[in-house]
PDB file of C-alpha atoms in Angstrom:
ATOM      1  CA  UNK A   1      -3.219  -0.396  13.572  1.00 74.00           C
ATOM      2  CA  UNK A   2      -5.223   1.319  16.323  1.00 77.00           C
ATOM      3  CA  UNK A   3      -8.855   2.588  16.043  1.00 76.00           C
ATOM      4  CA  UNK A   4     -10.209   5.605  18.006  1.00 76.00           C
ATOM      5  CA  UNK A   5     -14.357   6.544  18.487  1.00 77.00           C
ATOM      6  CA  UNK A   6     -14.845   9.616  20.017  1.00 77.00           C
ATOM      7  CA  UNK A   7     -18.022  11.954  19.987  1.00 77.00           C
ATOM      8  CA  UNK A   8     -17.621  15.870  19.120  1.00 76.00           C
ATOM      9  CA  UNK A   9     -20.170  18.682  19.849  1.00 78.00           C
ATOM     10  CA  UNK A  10     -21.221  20.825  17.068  1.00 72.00           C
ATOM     11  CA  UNK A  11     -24.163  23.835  17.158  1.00 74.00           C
ATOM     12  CA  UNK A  12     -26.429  21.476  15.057  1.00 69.00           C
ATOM     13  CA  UNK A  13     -26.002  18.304  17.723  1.00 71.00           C
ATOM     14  CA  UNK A  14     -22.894  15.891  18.587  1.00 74.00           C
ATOM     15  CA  UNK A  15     -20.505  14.169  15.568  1.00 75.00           C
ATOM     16  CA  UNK A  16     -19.637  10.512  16.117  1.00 77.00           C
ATOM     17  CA  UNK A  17     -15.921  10.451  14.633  1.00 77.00           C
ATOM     18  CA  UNK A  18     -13.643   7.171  14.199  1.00 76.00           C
ATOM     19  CA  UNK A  19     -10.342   6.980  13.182  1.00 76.00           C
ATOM     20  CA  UNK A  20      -8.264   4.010  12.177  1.00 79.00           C
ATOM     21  CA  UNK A  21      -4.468   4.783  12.584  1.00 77.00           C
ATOM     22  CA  UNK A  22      -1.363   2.871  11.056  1.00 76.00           C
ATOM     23  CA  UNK A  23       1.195   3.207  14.026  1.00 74.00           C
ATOM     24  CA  UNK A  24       3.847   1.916  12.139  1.00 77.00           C
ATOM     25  CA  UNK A  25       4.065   4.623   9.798  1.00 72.00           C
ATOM     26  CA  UNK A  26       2.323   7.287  11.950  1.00 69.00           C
ATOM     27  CA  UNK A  27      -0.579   7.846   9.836  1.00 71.00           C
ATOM     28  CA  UNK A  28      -4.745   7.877   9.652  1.00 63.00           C
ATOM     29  CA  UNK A  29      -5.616   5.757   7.209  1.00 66.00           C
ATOM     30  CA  UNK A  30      -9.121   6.220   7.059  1.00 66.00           C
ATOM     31  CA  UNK A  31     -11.730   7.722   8.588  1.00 57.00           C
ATOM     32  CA  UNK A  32     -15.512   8.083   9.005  1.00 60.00           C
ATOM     33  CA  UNK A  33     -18.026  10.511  10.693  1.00 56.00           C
ATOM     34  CA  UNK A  34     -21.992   9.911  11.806  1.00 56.00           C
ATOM     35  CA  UNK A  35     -23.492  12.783  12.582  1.00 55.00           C
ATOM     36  CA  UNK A  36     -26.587  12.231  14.858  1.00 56.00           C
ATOM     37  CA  UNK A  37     -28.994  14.302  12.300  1.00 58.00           C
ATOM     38  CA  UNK A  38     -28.835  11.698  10.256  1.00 61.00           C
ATOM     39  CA  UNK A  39     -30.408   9.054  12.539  1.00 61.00           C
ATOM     40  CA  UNK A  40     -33.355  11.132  13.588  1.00 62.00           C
ATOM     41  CA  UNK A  41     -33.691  13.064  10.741  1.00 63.00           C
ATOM     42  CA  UNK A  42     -33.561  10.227   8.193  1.00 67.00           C
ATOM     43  CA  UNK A  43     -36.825   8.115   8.402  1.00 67.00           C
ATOM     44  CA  UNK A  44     -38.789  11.672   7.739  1.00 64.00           C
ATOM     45  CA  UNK A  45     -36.798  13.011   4.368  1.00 69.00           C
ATOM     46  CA  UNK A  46     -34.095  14.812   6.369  1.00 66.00           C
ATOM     47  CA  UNK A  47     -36.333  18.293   7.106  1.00 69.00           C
ATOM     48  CA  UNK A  48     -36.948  19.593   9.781  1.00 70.00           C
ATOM     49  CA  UNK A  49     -39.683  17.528  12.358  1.00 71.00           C
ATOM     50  CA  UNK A  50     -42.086  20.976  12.054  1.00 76.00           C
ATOM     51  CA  UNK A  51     -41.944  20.863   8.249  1.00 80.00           C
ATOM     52  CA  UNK A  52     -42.769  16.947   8.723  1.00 76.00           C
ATOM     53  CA  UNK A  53     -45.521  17.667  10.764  1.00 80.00           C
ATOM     54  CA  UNK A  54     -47.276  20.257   8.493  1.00 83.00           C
ATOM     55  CA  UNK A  55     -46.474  18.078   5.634  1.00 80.00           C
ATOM     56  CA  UNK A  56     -48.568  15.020   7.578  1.00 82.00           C
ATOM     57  CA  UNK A  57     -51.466  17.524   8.099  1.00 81.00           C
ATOM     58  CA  UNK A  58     -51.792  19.013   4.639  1.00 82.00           C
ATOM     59  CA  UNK A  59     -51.896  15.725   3.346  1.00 80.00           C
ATOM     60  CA  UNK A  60     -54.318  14.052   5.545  1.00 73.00           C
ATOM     61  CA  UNK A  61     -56.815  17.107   4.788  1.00 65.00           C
ATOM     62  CA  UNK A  62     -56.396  16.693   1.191  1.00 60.00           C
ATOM     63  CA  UNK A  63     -57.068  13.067   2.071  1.00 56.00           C
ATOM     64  CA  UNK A  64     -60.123  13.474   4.222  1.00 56.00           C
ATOM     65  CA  UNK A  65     -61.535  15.737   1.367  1.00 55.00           C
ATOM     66  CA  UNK A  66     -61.422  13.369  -1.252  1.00 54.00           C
ATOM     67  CA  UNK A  67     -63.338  10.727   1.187  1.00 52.00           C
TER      68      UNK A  67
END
């Protein structure tokens, strides 16, 4: 078997590909991608940062008027 990891660019950032290949029989036998979205866009709900952001600020005002 023989692995490959190898980066791709897309319009919405890069795609971190790896392929595992069976060289005997000439064949991928499995395969995963990672796309870089994920990582930054993951610790917020996956939406946009702006949409984060606004969400933060409506909710601290809502917050600060309950005080």
């Amino acid at each position: 078997w023989v692995s490959d990891f190898t980066y791709v660019s897309t319009w919405q950032g890069f795609v971190y590909v790896a392929f595992v290949i069976d060289t005997f029989a000439d064949r991928i036998v499995g395969w995963g991608d990672w796309f870089n979205n994920r990582r930054l866009l993951g610790p917020i709900g996956n939406i946009p940062p702006a949409e984060a952001e606004e969400n933060f600020y409506a909710q601290r005002d809502v917050l600060d008027m309950v005080a």
